Tab-separated table of C-alpha atoms and ligand atoms in Angstrom:
chain	number	residue	atom	x	y	z
X	20	MET	CA	-33.993	-5.776	14.783
X	21	ALA	CA	-32.365	-2.320	15.005
X	22	ARG	CA	-31.865	-0.451	11.727
X	23	LEU	CA	-28.328	0.355	10.544
X	24	LYS	CA	-27.339	2.410	7.535
X	25	VAL	CA	-24.104	1.293	5.842
X	26	LEU	CA	-22.212	3.648	3.540
X	27	VAL	CA	-19.803	1.579	1.476
X	28	ALA	CA	-16.904	3.523	-0.043
X	29	ALA	CA	-16.030	3.101	-3.705
X	30	PRO	CA	-13.331	2.717	-4.773
X	31	ARG	CA	-12.104	0.384	-2.034
X	32	GLY	CA	-9.998	-2.752	-1.779
X	33	PHE	CA	-7.695	-4.212	-4.414
X	34	CYS	CA	-5.721	-1.824	-6.618
X	35	ALA	CA	-4.165	-2.709	-9.971
X	36	GLY	CA	-0.729	-3.300	-8.395
X	37	VAL	CA	-2.047	-5.796	-5.842
X	38	ASP	CA	-4.169	-7.534	-8.453
X	39	ARG	CA	-1.122	-7.895	-10.705
X	40	ALA	CA	1.121	-9.191	-7.882
X	41	ILE	CA	-1.375	-11.903	-6.885
X	42	HIS	CA	-1.869	-12.849	-10.535
X	43	ILE	CA	1.914	-13.177	-10.951
X	44	VAL	CA	2.115	-15.706	-8.096
X	45	GLU	CA	-0.883	-17.667	-9.393
X	46	LEU	CA	0.486	-17.779	-12.946
X	47	ALA	CA	3.956	-18.764	-11.707
X	48	LEU	CA	2.427	-21.674	-9.774
X	49	GLU	CA	0.597	-22.779	-12.933
X	50	ARG	CA	3.597	-22.405	-15.262
X	51	PHE	CA	6.472	-23.545	-13.051
X	52	GLY	CA	4.663	-25.891	-10.660
X	53	VAL	CA	4.712	-26.134	-6.879
X	54	PRO	CA	6.459	-24.743	-4.894
X	55	VAL	CA	7.111	-21.180	-5.939
X	56	TYR	CA	8.900	-19.039	-3.345
X	57	VAL	CA	7.814	-15.511	-2.493
X	58	ARG	CA	10.183	-13.168	-0.662
X	59	HIS	CA	8.148	-11.306	1.961
X	60	GLU	CA	4.362	-11.054	1.949
X	61	ILE	CA	3.393	-10.519	-1.688
X	62	VAL	CA	0.926	-7.887	-0.436
X	63	HIS	CA	0.122	-6.931	3.152
X	64	ASN	CA	-2.900	-9.157	3.703
X	65	LYS	CA	-3.058	-12.424	5.658
X	66	HIS	CA	-6.082	-13.720	3.756
X	67	VAL	CA	-4.269	-13.265	0.426
X	68	VAL	CA	-1.056	-14.821	1.755
X	69	ASP	CA	-2.911	-17.816	3.268
X	70	SER	CA	-4.832	-18.494	0.063
X	71	LEU	CA	-1.606	-18.416	-1.999
X	72	LYS	CA	0.077	-20.702	0.577
X	73	ALA	CA	-2.794	-23.153	0.096
X	74	LYS	CA	-2.054	-23.158	-3.657
X	75	GLY	CA	1.639	-23.965	-3.100
X	76	ALA	CA	3.417	-20.636	-2.592
X	77	VAL	CA	6.109	-20.654	0.108
X	78	PHE	CA	6.727	-17.301	1.799
X	79	VAL	CA	10.257	-16.577	3.026
X	80	LYS	CA	11.920	-13.631	4.704
X	81	GLU	CA	15.229	-13.781	2.880
X	82	LEU	CA	16.715	-15.271	-0.274
X	83	ASP	CA	18.950	-17.689	1.614
X	84	GLU	CA	15.786	-19.614	2.561
X	85	VAL	CA	15.129	-20.295	-1.162
X	86	PRO	CA	16.663	-23.594	-2.331
X	87	ASP	CA	18.931	-23.702	-5.405
X	88	GLY	CA	17.097	-24.103	-8.684
X	89	ALA	CA	13.820	-22.677	-7.336
X	90	THR	CA	11.730	-19.764	-8.656
X	91	VAL	CA	11.344	-16.749	-6.373
X	92	ILE	CA	8.988	-13.771	-6.659
X	93	PHE	CA	9.630	-10.324	-5.164
X	94	SER	CA	6.701	-8.567	-3.487
X	95	ALA	CA	4.603	-5.652	-4.799
X	96	HIS	CA	6.440	-3.231	-2.484
X	97	GLY	CA	9.686	-3.473	-4.459
X	98	VAL	CA	13.158	-4.621	-3.446
X	99	PRO	CA	16.637	-3.076	-3.228
X	100	LYS	CA	18.750	-3.698	-6.348
X	101	THR	CA	20.954	-6.110	-4.419
X	102	ILE	CA	18.126	-8.665	-4.139
X	103	PRO	CA	17.622	-9.524	-7.856
X	104	ALA	CA	21.407	-9.322	-8.286
X	105	MET	CA	21.873	-11.842	-5.478
X	106	ALA	CA	19.155	-14.107	-6.927
X	107	SER	CA	20.838	-14.019	-10.354
X	108	SER	CA	24.242	-14.766	-8.862
X	109	ARG	CA	22.750	-17.874	-7.223
X	110	GLY	CA	21.203	-18.922	-10.542
X	111	LEU	CA	17.651	-18.605	-9.168
X	112	ALA	CA	14.829	-17.868	-11.585
X	113	TRP	CA	13.093	-14.732	-10.305
X	114	LEU	CA	10.003	-12.711	-11.120
X	115	ASP	CA	9.445	-9.155	-10.016
X	116	ALA	CA	5.936	-8.334	-8.745
X	117	THR	CA	6.924	-4.763	-7.816
X	118	CYS	CA	4.000	-2.460	-8.632
X	119	PRO	CA	4.862	-0.450	-11.772
X	120	LEU	CA	4.034	2.736	-9.833
X	121	VAL	CA	6.713	1.833	-7.268
X	122	SER	CA	9.155	0.970	-10.080
X	123	LYS	CA	8.470	4.438	-11.502
X	124	VAL	CA	9.671	5.971	-8.212
X	125	HIS	CA	12.776	3.741	-8.365
X	126	ARG	CA	13.648	5.097	-11.825
X	127	GLN	CA	13.034	8.685	-10.647
X	128	ALA	CA	15.440	8.092	-7.746
X	129	GLU	CA	18.127	6.775	-10.100
X	130	ARG	CA	17.695	9.731	-12.453
X	131	MET	CA	17.963	12.246	-9.595
X	132	VAL	CA	21.189	10.717	-8.353
X	133	GLU	CA	22.571	10.570	-11.929
X	134	ALA	CA	21.828	14.306	-12.127
X	135	GLY	CA	23.910	14.793	-8.974
X	136	ARG	CA	20.980	15.522	-6.678
X	137	HIS	CA	20.545	14.440	-3.078
X	138	ILE	CA	17.081	12.940	-2.487
X	139	LEU	CA	14.778	13.779	0.411
X	140	PHE	CA	12.426	10.815	0.554
X	141	VAL	CA	9.076	11.241	2.320
X	142	GLY	CA	8.008	7.921	3.814
X	143	HIS	CA	7.785	5.640	6.846
X	144	ALA	CA	10.974	4.129	8.258
X	145	GLY	CA	11.159	0.351	7.936
X	146	HIS	CA	8.343	-0.010	5.374
X	147	PRO	CA	9.413	-2.484	2.650
X	148	GLU	CA	8.694	0.076	-0.080
X	149	VAL	CA	11.063	2.561	1.583
X	150	ILE	CA	13.764	-0.102	1.975
X	151	GLY	CA	13.327	-0.994	-1.707
X	152	THR	CA	13.544	2.601	-2.921
X	153	PHE	CA	16.567	3.396	-0.746
X	154	GLY	CA	18.192	0.325	-2.295
X	155	GLN	CA	18.028	1.847	-5.798
X	156	VAL	CA	20.720	4.435	-5.113
X	157	PRO	CA	24.058	4.424	-3.278
X	158	ALA	CA	23.920	4.988	0.493
X	159	GLY	CA	24.392	8.650	1.416
X	160	PHE	CA	22.439	9.991	-1.584
X	161	ILE	CA	19.007	9.737	0.052
X	162	THR	CA	17.610	10.938	3.396
X	163	LEU	CA	14.305	9.902	4.970
X	164	VAL	CA	11.803	12.592	5.945
X	165	GLU	CA	8.969	11.103	8.012
X	166	THR	CA	7.248	14.088	9.568
X	167	ILE	CA	6.701	17.803	9.223
X	168	GLU	CA	9.272	18.244	12.040
X	169	ASP	CA	11.791	16.291	9.956
X	170	ALA	CA	11.016	18.558	6.985
X	171	GLU	CA	11.622	21.611	9.182
X	172	THR	CA	14.933	20.381	10.553
X	173	VAL	CA	16.575	18.193	7.884
X	174	GLU	CA	20.018	19.465	6.875
X	175	PRO	CA	20.830	17.783	3.558
X	176	PRO	CA	24.419	17.807	2.287
X	177	SER	CA	23.645	19.829	-0.873
X	178	PRO	CA	20.688	22.149	-0.150
X	179	ASP	CA	20.834	23.773	-3.608
X	180	ASN	CA	20.778	20.512	-5.503
X	181	LEU	CA	17.935	18.482	-4.072
X	182	GLY	CA	15.106	16.286	-5.277
X	183	PHE	CA	12.171	14.869	-3.332
X	184	LEU	CA	10.228	11.667	-3.826
X	185	THR	CA	7.515	10.014	-1.742
X	186	GLN	CA	6.230	6.606	-0.756
X	187	THR	CA	3.111	5.673	-2.766
X	188	THR	CA	0.803	4.940	0.167
X	189	LEU	CA	1.040	8.062	2.338
X	190	SER	CA	-1.599	10.444	3.638
X	191	VAL	CA	-2.365	12.882	0.808
X	192	ASP	CA	-2.869	15.775	3.264
X	193	ASP	CA	0.202	15.137	5.459
X	194	THR	CA	2.410	14.702	2.419
X	195	ALA	CA	1.215	17.941	0.824
X	196	GLU	CA	2.228	19.759	4.030
X	197	ILE	CA	5.615	18.060	4.189
X	198	VAL	CA	6.303	18.803	0.515
X	199	ALA	CA	5.210	22.439	0.968
X	200	THR	CA	7.659	22.733	3.881
X	201	LEU	CA	10.494	21.271	1.808
X	202	ARG	CA	9.682	23.642	-1.075
X	203	ARG	CA	9.679	26.607	1.315
X	204	ARG	CA	13.008	25.663	2.892
X	205	PHE	CA	14.658	24.553	-0.357
X	206	PRO	CA	13.098	26.588	-3.202
X	207	ALA	CA	15.277	24.902	-5.839
X	208	ILE	CA	14.164	21.368	-4.890
X	209	VAL	CA	12.795	19.345	-7.804
X	210	GLY	CA	10.255	16.548	-7.641
X	211	PRO	CA	7.226	15.012	-9.296
X	212	ARG	CA	4.444	17.500	-10.128
X	213	GLY	CA	2.378	16.560	-7.075
X	214	GLU	CA	3.966	13.686	-5.235
X	215	ASP	CA	4.258	9.952	-5.875
X	216	ILE	CA	1.190	8.941	-3.895
X	217	CYS	CA	-0.559	6.507	-6.219
X	218	TYR	CA	-4.016	6.842	-7.738
X	219	ALA	CA	-5.367	3.990	-5.562
X	220	THR	CA	-4.191	5.558	-2.297
X	221	SER	CA	-5.568	8.997	-3.259
X	222	ASN	CA	-8.899	7.624	-4.478
X	223	ARG	CA	-9.474	5.494	-1.366
X	224	GLN	CA	-8.680	8.421	0.922
X	225	ALA	CA	-11.012	10.730	-1.051
X	226	ALA	CA	-13.819	8.142	-0.806
X	227	VAL	CA	-13.408	7.970	2.995
X	228	LYS	CA	-13.429	11.767	3.222
X	229	ALA	CA	-16.715	11.794	1.307
X	230	ILE	CA	-18.510	9.370	3.643
X	231	ALA	CA	-16.866	9.739	7.069
X	232	PRO	CA	-18.654	13.009	7.987
X	233	ARG	CA	-21.994	11.196	7.481
X	234	CYS	CA	-20.978	8.233	9.690
X	235	ASP	CA	-20.927	7.570	13.449
X	236	LEU	CA	-18.367	4.794	12.963
X	237	MET	CA	-15.988	3.778	10.173
X	238	LEU	CA	-14.617	0.275	9.658
X	239	VAL	CA	-11.499	-0.119	7.527
X	240	ILE	CA	-10.628	-3.649	6.449
X	241	GLY	CA	-6.870	-4.103	6.230
X	242	ALA	CA	-3.782	-5.332	7.995
X	243	GLU	CA	-2.246	-3.503	10.964
X	244	TYR	CA	1.001	-3.190	8.969
X	245	SER	CA	-0.677	-2.045	5.727
X	246	SER	CA	0.334	1.589	5.278
X	247	ASN	CA	-2.530	2.587	2.989
X	248	SER	CA	-5.111	0.947	5.314
X	249	GLN	CA	-3.735	2.781	8.361
X	250	ARG	CA	-3.983	6.044	6.426
X	251	LEU	CA	-7.684	5.348	5.657
X	252	ARG	CA	-8.377	4.952	9.382
X	253	GLU	CA	-6.555	8.241	10.077
X	254	VAL	CA	-8.502	10.078	7.344
X	255	ALA	CA	-11.797	8.995	8.956
X	256	GLU	CA	-10.586	10.019	12.427
X	257	ARG	CA	-9.556	13.437	11.125
X	258	CYS	CA	-13.152	13.874	9.926
X	259	GLY	CA	-14.119	13.387	13.587
X	260	THR	CA	-15.448	9.842	13.063
X	261	LYS	CA	-14.482	6.931	15.302
X	262	ALA	CA	-12.640	4.404	13.143
X	263	HIS	CA	-11.286	0.882	13.565
X	264	LEU	CA	-8.924	-1.128	11.388
X	265	ILE	CA	-10.012	-4.777	11.255
X	266	GLN	CA	-8.483	-7.746	9.462
X	267	THR	CA	-11.771	-9.660	9.175
X	268	ALA	CA	-15.369	-9.616	10.437
X	269	ALA	CA	-14.247	-11.730	13.410
X	270	ALA	CA	-12.298	-8.732	14.763
X	271	ILE	CA	-15.410	-6.583	15.170
X	272	ASP	CA	-16.281	-5.672	18.748
X	273	TRP	CA	-20.049	-5.250	18.508
X	274	ARG	CA	-20.007	-2.801	21.432
X	275	TRP	CA	-18.558	-0.308	18.902
X	276	PHE	CA	-22.069	-0.198	17.402
X	277	ASP	CA	-23.802	1.062	20.572
X	278	GLY	CA	-25.661	4.233	19.587
X	279	VAL	CA	-24.443	4.010	15.967
X	280	ALA	CA	-27.028	4.781	13.269
X	281	THR	CA	-24.676	4.967	10.256
X	282	VAL	CA	-21.485	3.003	9.699
X	283	GLY	CA	-18.962	3.566	6.909
X	284	LEU	CA	-17.094	0.674	5.337
X	285	THR	CA	-13.959	0.602	3.219
X	286	ALA	CA	-10.958	-1.639	2.572
X	287	GLY	CA	-7.262	-1.004	1.998
X	288	ALA	CA	-5.657	-1.699	-1.370
X	289	SER	CA	-4.518	-5.180	-0.326
X	290	ALA	CA	-7.826	-6.368	1.157
X	291	PRO	CA	-10.030	-8.605	-0.999
X	292	GLU	CA	-13.708	-7.770	-1.615
X	293	LEU	CA	-14.677	-11.098	-0.038
X	294	LEU	CA	-13.703	-9.654	3.374
X	295	VAL	CA	-15.914	-6.599	2.758
X	296	GLN	CA	-18.878	-8.845	1.944
X	297	ASP	CA	-18.173	-10.943	5.089
X	298	VAL	CA	-18.380	-7.794	7.219
X	299	ILE	CA	-21.657	-6.801	5.546
X	300	GLU	CA	-23.082	-10.286	6.225
X	301	ALA	CA	-21.942	-10.151	9.868
X	302	MET	CA	-23.759	-6.803	10.239
X	303	ARG	CA	-26.833	-8.192	8.466
X	304	ALA	CA	-27.057	-10.979	11.059
X	305	ARG	CA	-27.457	-8.326	13.789
X	306	PHE	CA	-29.142	-5.359	12.137
X	307	ASP	CA	-31.772	-4.471	9.597
X	308	LEU	CA	-29.374	-3.007	7.000
X	309	GLU	CA	-29.813	-0.201	4.516
X	310	ILE	CA	-26.777	-0.211	2.224
X	311	GLU	CA	-25.659	2.712	0.087
X	312	GLU	CA	-22.514	2.557	-2.057
X	313	VAL	CA	-20.930	5.999	-2.436
X	314	THR	CA	-18.770	6.206	-5.567
X	315	THR	CA	-16.292	9.066	-5.768
X	316	ALA	CA	-14.117	7.722	-8.625
X	317	VAL	CA	-14.166	4.941	-11.188
X	318	GLU	CA	-10.849	3.135	-11.627
X	319	GLU	CA	-9.874	1.518	-14.910
X	320	VAL	CA	-6.131	1.107	-14.289
X	321	THR	CA	-4.535	-2.225	-15.223
X	322	PHE	CA	-0.847	-3.149	-15.435
X	323	LYS	CA	0.919	-5.486	-17.837
X	324	LEU	CA	2.397	-8.730	-16.528
X	325	PRO	CA	6.179	-9.229	-16.504
X	326	ARG	CA	7.568	-10.399	-19.871
X	327	GLU	CA	8.233	-13.920	-18.561
X	328	LEU	CA	4.496	-14.452	-17.876
X	329	ALA	CA	2.898	-12.288	-20.533
X	330	ALA	CA	2.781	-14.906	-23.301
T	11	SF4	FE1	0.692	0.093	-6.691
T	11	SF4	FE2	-0.633	2.003	-5.369
T	11	SF4	FE3	-1.471	-0.485	-5.281
T	11	SF4	FE4	0.799	0.185	-4.032
T	11	SF4	S1	-1.280	0.881	-3.521
T	11	SF4	S2	0.447	-1.630	-5.274
T	11	SF4	S3	1.591	1.726	-5.483
T	11	SF4	S4	-1.375	0.813	-7.125
């Protein structure tokens, strides 16, 4: 059997916000019984969604699919203000699984608009977190900046009274460049001290940066539509390492391993550890493995549950 060295990134996988969101659905099923409705994927991972479906969660796209009298949970990515308001007006019981670090950005957005500032928001168009944050303030008070080109060309309505905020799951390096461009063009712009990229996103990217240069191939476990997982793949590629995003071990094309002596392994913030161990076992069936876990940070973050479930 050929030898294969595996460098496993740490931290990887579930963050405190994802852990909390899943726990909220599980507790709601226990307390309120089956079914509990969840608007949108609670986190961007099919394995997580399927296992909650098996326990009695029903995933819907919009509130009008939730029957009267039911309980509905909003996903970790956050929702526009209109959604809880609509749920309340229909008399639905609702629970908010928005990650507290996303809620923090929501409050910052509100405060900026209260202070009369226009917000330049760095993020990816169409991502649920961006839709949720835009929905915290009146239309016309916030403009999306996706790229460095956008930062160079954006013409906000009040250039001397601006604030910036960012999505939590962006590339640390790209965002620093975009923010630097905004600060150069609009010296009076105010914003968070660094940006709003969360600890979990930063730590996972730093862990990939630490191992990718030592690897011939990097595997990132995560969904195609998971922003933080896509960023991990990009970070590895920018280190010059071939990288693939896979949902599960079944997605591995073993031809990727031709000529590979060292493979790196990580997982996005919504991917469970079980999927990491499955990939390791799939490699073990084909190679004589030497596994090294490379730890670049130790995470001890936990978030409180919503009041309704805390007792
Ligand atoms: Fe919260 Fe960050 Fe996890 Fe998103 S990736 S749920 S912002 S901790």
